[in-house]
CSV table of C-alpha atoms and ligand atoms in Angstrom, one decimal:
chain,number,residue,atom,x,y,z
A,243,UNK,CA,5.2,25.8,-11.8
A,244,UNK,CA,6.7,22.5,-11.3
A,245,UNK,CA,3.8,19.6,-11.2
A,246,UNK,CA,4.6,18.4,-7.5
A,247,UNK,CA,5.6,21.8,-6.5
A,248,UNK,CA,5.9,21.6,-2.4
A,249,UNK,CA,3.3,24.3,-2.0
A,250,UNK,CA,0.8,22.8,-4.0
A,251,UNK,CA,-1.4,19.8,-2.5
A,252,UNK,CA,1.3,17.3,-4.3
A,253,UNK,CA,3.4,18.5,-1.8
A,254,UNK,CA,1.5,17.7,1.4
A,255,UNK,CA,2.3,13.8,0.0
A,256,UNK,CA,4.7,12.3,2.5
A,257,UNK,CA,6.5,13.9,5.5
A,258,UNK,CA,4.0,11.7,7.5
A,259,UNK,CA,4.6,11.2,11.4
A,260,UNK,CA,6.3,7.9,12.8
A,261,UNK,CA,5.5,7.4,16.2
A,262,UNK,CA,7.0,4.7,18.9
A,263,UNK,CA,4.2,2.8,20.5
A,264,UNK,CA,3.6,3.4,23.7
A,265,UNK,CA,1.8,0.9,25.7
A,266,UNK,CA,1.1,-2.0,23.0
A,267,UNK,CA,4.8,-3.7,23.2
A,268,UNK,CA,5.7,-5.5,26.4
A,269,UNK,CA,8.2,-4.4,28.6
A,270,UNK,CA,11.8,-5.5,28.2
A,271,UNK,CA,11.2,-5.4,23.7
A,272,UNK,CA,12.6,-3.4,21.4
A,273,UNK,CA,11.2,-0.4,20.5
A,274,UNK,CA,8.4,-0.6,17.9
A,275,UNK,CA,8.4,2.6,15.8
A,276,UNK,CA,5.3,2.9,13.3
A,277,UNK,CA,5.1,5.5,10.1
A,278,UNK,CA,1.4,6.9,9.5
A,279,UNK,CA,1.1,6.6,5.8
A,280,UNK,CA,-2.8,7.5,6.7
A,281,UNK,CA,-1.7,11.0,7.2
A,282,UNK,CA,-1.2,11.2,3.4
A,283,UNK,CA,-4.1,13.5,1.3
A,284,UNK,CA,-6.1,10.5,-0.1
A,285,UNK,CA,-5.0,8.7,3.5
A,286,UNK,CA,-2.8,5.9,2.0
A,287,UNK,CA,1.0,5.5,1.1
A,288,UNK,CA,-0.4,4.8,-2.8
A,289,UNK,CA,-0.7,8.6,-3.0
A,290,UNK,CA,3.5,8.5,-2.9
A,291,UNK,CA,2.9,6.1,-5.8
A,292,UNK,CA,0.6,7.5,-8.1
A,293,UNK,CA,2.5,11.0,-8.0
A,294,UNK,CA,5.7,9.5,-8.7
A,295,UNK,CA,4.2,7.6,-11.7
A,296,UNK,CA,2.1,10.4,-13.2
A,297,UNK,CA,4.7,13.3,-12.6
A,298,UNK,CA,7.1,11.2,-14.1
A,299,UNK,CA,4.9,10.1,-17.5
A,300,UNK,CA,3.8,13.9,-17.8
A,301,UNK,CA,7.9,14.6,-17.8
A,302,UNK,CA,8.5,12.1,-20.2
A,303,UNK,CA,6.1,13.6,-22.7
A,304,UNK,CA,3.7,10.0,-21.9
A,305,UNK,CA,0.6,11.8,-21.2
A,306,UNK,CA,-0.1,15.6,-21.6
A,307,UNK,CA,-3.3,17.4,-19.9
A,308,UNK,CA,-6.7,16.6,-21.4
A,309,UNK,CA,-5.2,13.1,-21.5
A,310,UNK,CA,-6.8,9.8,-19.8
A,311,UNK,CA,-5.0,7.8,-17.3
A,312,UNK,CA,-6.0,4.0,-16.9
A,313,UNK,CA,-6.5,1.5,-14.1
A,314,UNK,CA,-7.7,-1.2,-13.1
A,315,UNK,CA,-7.8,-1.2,-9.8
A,316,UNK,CA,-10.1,-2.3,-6.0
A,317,UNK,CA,-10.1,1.1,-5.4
A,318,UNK,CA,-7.1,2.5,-3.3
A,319,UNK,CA,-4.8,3.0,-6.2
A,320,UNK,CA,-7.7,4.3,-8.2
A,321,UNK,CA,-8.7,6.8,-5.5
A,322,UNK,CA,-4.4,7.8,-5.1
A,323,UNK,CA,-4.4,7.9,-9.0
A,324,UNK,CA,-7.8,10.0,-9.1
A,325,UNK,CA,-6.6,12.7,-7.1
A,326,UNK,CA,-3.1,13.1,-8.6
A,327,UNK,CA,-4.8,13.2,-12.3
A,328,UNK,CA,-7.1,15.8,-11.0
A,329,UNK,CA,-4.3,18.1,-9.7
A,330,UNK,CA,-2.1,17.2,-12.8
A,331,UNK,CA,-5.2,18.0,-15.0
A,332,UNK,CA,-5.2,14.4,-16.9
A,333,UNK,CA,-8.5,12.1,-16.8
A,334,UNK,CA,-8.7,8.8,-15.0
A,335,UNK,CA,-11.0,6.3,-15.6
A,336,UNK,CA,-10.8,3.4,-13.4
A,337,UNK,CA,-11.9,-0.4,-14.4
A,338,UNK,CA,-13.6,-1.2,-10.7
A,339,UNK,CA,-15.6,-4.2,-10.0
A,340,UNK,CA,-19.2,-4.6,-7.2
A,341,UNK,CA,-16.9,-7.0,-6.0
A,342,UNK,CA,-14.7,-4.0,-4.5
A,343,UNK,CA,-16.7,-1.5,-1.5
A,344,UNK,CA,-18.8,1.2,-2.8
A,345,UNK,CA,-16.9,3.9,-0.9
A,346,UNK,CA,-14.1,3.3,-3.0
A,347,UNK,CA,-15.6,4.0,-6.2
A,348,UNK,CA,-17.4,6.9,-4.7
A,349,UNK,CA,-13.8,8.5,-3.9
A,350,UNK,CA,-12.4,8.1,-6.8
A,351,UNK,CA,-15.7,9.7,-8.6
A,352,UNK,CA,-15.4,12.7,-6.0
A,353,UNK,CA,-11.8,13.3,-7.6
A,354,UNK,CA,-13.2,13.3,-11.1
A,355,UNK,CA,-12.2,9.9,-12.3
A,356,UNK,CA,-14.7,7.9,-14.3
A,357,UNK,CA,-15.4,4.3,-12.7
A,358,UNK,CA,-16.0,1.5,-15.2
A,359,UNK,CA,-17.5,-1.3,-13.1
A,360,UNK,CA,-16.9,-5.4,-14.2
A,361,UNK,CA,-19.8,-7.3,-12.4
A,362,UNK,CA,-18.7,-9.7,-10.1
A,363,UNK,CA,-22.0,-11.9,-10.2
A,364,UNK,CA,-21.8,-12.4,-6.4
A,365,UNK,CA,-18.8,-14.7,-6.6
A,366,UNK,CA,-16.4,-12.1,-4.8
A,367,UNK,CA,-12.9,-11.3,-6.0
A,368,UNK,CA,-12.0,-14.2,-8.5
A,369,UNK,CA,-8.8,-14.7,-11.1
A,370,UNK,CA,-11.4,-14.5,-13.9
A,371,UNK,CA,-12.6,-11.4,-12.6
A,372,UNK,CA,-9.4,-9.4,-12.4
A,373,UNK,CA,-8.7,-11.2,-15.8
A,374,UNK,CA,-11.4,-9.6,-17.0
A,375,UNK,CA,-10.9,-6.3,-15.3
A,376,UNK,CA,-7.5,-6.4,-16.5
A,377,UNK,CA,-8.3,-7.0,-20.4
A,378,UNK,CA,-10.8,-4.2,-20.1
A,379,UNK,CA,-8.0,-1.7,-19.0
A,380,UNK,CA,-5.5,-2.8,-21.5
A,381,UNK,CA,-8.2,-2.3,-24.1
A,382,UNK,CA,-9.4,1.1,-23.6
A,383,UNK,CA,-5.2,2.2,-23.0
A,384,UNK,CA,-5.0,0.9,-26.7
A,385,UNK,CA,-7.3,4.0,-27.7
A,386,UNK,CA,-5.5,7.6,-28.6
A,387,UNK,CA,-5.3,10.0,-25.4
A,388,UNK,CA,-5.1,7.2,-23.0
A,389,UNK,CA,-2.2,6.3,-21.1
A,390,UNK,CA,-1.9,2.9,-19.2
A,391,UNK,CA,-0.5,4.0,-15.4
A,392,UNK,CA,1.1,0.1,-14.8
A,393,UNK,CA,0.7,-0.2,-11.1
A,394,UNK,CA,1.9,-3.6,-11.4
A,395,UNK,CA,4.8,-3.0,-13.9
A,396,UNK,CA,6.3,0.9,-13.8
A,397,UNK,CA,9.4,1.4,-12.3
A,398,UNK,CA,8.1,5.0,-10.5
A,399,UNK,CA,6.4,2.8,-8.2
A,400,UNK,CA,9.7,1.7,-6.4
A,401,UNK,CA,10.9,5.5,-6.7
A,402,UNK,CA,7.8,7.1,-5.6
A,403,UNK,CA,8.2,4.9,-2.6
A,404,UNK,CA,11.8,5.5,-1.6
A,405,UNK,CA,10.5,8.4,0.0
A,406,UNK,CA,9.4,6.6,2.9
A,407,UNK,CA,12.2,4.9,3.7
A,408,UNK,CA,14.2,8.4,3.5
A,409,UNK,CA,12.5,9.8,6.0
A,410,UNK,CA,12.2,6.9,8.5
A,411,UNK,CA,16.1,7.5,8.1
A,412,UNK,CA,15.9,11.4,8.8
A,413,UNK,CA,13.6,10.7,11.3
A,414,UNK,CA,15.9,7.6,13.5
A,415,UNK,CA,19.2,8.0,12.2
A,416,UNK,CA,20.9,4.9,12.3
A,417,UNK,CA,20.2,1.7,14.3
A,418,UNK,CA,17.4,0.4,13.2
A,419,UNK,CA,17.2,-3.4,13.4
A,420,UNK,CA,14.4,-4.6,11.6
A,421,UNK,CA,12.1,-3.2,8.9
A,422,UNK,CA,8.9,-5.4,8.2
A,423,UNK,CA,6.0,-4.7,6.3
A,424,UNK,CA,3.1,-6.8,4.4
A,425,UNK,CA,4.0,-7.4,0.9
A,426,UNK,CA,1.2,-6.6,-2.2
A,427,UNK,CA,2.8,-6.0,-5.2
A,428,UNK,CA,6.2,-5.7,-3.0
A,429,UNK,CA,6.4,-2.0,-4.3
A,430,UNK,CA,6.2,-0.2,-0.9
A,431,UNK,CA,8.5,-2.7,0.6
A,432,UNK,CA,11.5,-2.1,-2.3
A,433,UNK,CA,10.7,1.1,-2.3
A,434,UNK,CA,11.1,2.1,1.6
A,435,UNK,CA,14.2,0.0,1.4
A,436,UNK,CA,15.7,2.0,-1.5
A,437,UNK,CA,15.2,4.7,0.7
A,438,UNK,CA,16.7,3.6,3.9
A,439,UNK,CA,19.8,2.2,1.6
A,440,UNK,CA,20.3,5.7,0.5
A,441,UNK,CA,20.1,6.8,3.8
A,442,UNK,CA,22.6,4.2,4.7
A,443,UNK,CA,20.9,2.2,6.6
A,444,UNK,CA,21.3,-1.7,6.4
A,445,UNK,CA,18.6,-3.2,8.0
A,446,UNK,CA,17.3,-6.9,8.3
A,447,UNK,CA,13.9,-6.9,6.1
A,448,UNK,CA,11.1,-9.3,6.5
A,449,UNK,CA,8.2,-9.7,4.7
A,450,UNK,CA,4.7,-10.6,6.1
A,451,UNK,CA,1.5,-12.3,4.6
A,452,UNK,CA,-2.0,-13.5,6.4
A,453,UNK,CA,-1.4,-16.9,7.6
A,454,UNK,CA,-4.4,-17.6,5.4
A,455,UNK,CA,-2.6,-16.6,2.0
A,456,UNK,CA,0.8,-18.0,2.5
A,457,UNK,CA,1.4,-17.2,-0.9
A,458,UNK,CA,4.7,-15.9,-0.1
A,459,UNK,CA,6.0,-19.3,1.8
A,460,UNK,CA,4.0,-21.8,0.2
A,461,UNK,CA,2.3,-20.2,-3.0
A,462,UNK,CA,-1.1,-21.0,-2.1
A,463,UNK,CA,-4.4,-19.1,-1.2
A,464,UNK,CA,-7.0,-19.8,0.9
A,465,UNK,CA,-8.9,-16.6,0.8
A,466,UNK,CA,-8.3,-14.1,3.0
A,467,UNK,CA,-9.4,-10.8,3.7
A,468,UNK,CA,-6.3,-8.2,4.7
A,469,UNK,CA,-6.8,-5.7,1.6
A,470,UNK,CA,-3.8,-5.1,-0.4
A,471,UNK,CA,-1.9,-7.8,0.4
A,472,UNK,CA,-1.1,-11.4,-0.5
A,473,UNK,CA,-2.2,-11.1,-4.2
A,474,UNK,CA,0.6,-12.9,-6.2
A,475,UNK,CA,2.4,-16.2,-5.7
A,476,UNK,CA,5.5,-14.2,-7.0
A,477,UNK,CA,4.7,-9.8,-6.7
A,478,UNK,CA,5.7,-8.4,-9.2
A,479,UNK,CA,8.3,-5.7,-7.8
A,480,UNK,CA,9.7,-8.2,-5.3
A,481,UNK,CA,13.5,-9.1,-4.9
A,482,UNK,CA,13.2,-12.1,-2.9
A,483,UNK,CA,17.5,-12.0,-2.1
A,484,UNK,CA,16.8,-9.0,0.1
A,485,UNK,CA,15.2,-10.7,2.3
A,486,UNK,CA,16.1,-12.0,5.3
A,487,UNK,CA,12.5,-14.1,6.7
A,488,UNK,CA,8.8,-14.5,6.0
A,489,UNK,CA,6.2,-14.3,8.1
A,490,UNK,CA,2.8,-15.1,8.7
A,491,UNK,CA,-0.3,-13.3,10.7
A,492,UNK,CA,-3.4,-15.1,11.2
A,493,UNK,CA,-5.9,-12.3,9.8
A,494,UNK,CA,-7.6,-12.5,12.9
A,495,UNK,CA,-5.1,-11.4,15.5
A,496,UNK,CA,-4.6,-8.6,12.5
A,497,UNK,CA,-7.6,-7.1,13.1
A,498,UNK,CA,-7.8,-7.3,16.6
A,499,UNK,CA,-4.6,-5.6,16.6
A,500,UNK,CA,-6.3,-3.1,14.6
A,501,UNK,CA,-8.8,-2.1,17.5
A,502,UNK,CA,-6.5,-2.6,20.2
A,503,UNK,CA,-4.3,0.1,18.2
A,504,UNK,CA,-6.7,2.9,18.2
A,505,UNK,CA,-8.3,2.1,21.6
A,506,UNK,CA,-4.8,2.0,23.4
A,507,UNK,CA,-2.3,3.9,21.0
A,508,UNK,CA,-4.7,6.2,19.4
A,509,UNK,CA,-3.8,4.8,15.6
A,510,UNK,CA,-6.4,4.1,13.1
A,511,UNK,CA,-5.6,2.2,10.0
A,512,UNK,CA,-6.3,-1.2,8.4
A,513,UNK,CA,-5.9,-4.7,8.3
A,514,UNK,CA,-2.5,-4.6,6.5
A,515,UNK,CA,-1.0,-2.1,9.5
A,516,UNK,CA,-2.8,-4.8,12.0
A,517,UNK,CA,-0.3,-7.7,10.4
A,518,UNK,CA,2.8,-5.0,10.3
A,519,UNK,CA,2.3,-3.8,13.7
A,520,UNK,CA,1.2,-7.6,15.3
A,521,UNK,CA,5.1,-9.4,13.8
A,522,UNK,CA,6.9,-5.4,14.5
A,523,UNK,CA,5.6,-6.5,18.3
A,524,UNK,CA,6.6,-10.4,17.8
A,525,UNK,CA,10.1,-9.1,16.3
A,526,UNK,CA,10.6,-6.9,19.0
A,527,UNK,CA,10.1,-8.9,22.0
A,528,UNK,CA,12.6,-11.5,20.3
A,529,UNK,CA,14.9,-8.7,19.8
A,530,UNK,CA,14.9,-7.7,23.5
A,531,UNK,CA,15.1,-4.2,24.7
A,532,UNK,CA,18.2,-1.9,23.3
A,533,UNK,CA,17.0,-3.1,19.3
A,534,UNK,CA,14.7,-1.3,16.9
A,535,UNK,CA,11.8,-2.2,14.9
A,536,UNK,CA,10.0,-0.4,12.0
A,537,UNK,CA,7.3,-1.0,10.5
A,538,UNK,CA,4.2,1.0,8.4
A,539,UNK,CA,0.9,1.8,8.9
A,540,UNK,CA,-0.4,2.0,5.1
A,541,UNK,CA,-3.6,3.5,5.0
A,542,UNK,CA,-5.9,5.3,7.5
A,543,UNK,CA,-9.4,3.4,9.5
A,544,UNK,CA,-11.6,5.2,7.7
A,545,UNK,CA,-11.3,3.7,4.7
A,546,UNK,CA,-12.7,-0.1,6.4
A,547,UNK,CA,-15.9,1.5,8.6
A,548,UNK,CA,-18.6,-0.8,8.1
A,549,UNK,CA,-16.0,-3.7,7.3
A,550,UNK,CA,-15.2,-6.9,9.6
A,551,UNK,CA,-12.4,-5.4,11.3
A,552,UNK,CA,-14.2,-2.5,13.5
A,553,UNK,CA,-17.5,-3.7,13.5
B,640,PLP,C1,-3.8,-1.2,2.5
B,640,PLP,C2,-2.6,-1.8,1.8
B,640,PLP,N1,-1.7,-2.4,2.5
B,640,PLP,C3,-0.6,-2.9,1.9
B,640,PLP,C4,-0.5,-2.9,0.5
B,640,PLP,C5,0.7,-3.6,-0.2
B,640,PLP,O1,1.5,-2.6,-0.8
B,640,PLP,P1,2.4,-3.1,-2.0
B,640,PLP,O2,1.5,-3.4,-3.2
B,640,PLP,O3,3.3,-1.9,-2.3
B,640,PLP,O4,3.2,-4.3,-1.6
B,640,PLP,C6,-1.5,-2.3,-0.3
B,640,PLP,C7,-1.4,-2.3,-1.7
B,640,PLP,O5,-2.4,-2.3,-2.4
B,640,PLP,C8,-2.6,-1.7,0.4
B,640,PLP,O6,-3.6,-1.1,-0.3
């Protein structure tokens, strides 16, 4: 049986809804259409990721079952990885840090994976840390049965992402004006536009960040806290030519975004889909009615209960 065999759980990966909103966007904008990347198994868009990087090692011979897969990782990756391995019957262990919500290592434990946890000493997320997480990975890939998964560096990411793009075009057709979405390691954002490339579709793309981690515009950081996004001065799968703008979202209006989202439009995801959804709006009332925006919601609420943004 092939590994991501459509009737197996592999196969429930994508094919998530996109929905227009309904009452969030003023009268007279564009329309604001909106994929639900929670409506994937572990309830984020990584799970298109980490399938496309592990089917693809297992076909190359890379790892074999019985294997170990490594990451390090705050926890979403680790929990998309987690689950794949388990299906693909590999190993994960994850290098996790205190620094990163319990939950998260919880998950991935529930899918089998082993969680190796850095402490953070109470100073939060911190370069040294991640330094430190990182060595930690790249030491234990070193050792016989291990493979290193590369979230930062394989080229499956942008192909397990194209996906997405591919079926916003199934799903719209042509005319769509603008595609925005918050930038992380920029993987989702090449990938979707791959996809909506091959689906011939041409797009103006923009690129968001918290207005408190302009890392994007200005290369600076001033802490922030929209998870997943705004982590390098220069991601590492980003082609900054296909780009046509940059913009900033003050975290705050993110989140509130957030909760207006589910109260009014029934849509529960994080603070990354609160800064997509909060420019899709600002795009779409400069666009004026008769345009089209899209734009993602990456990963489902649940995951940020007992967080800042819906508490
Ligand atoms: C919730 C969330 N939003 C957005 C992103 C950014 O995605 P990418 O790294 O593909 O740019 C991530 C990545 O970790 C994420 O977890």
């Amino acid at each position: 049986m092939d590994a991501h065999d459509d009737n197996g759980v592999l196969g429930a990966i994508g094919g998530t809804p996109i929905v227009r909103l309904e009452s969030l966007v003023p009268d007279g904008a564009a329309e604001v259409w909106v994929k639900i990347e929670g409506a994937n198994p572990t309830g984020s868009y990584k799970d298109r990721m980490a399938v496309s990087v592990l089917t693809a090692a297992v076909a190359r011979g890379d790892v074999s079952p019985g294997d170990t897969v490594v990451e390090y990782t705050g926890g979403s990756t680790g929990t998309s990885l987690a689950f794949v391995a388990a299906v693909l019957g590999l190993r994960f262990t994850a290098v996790f840090s205190d620094a990163f919500s319990a939950s998260k290592q919880q998950a991935m434990e529930a899918f089998g994976g082993e969680v190796l946890v850095e402490a953070s000493h109470g100073d939060g997320i911190t370069p040294e840390l991640v330094g430190r997480m990182r060595e930690r990975a790249y030491a234990l890939a070193e050792q016989p049965g291990h493979y290193y998964a590369d979230q930062f560096g394989s080229p499956d990411v942008i192909a397990g992402y194209a996906s997405m793009g591919e079926e916003i075009g199934a799903a719209l057709g042509d005319g769509i004006d603008v595609f925005c979405t918050g930038v992380g390691t920029g993987g989702a954002l090449m990938g979707t536009l791959r996809g909506l490339h091959g689906a011939g579709l041409e797009p103006q793309v923009v690129a968001l960040e918290p207005a408190e981690a302009p890392l994007l515009t200005e290369g600076v950081s001033h802490g922030h806290a929209v998870e997943g996004v705004a982590v390098f001065p220069d991601p590492p799968f980003l082609d900054r030519g296909v780009l046509d703008g940059i913009r900033t979202i003050g975290q705050e209006r993110a989140f509130e975004t957030c909760r207006r989202l589910a109260r009014t439009e029934g849509i529960f995801a994080g603070g990354s889909t609160g800064m997509n959804v909060s420019a899709a709006i600002d795009l779409a009332v400069e666009l004026g009615a008769g345009h089209r925006v899209v734009t993602i919601a990456c990963d489902h609420g649940l995951k940020y209960l007992g967080g800042r943004i819906y508490s």
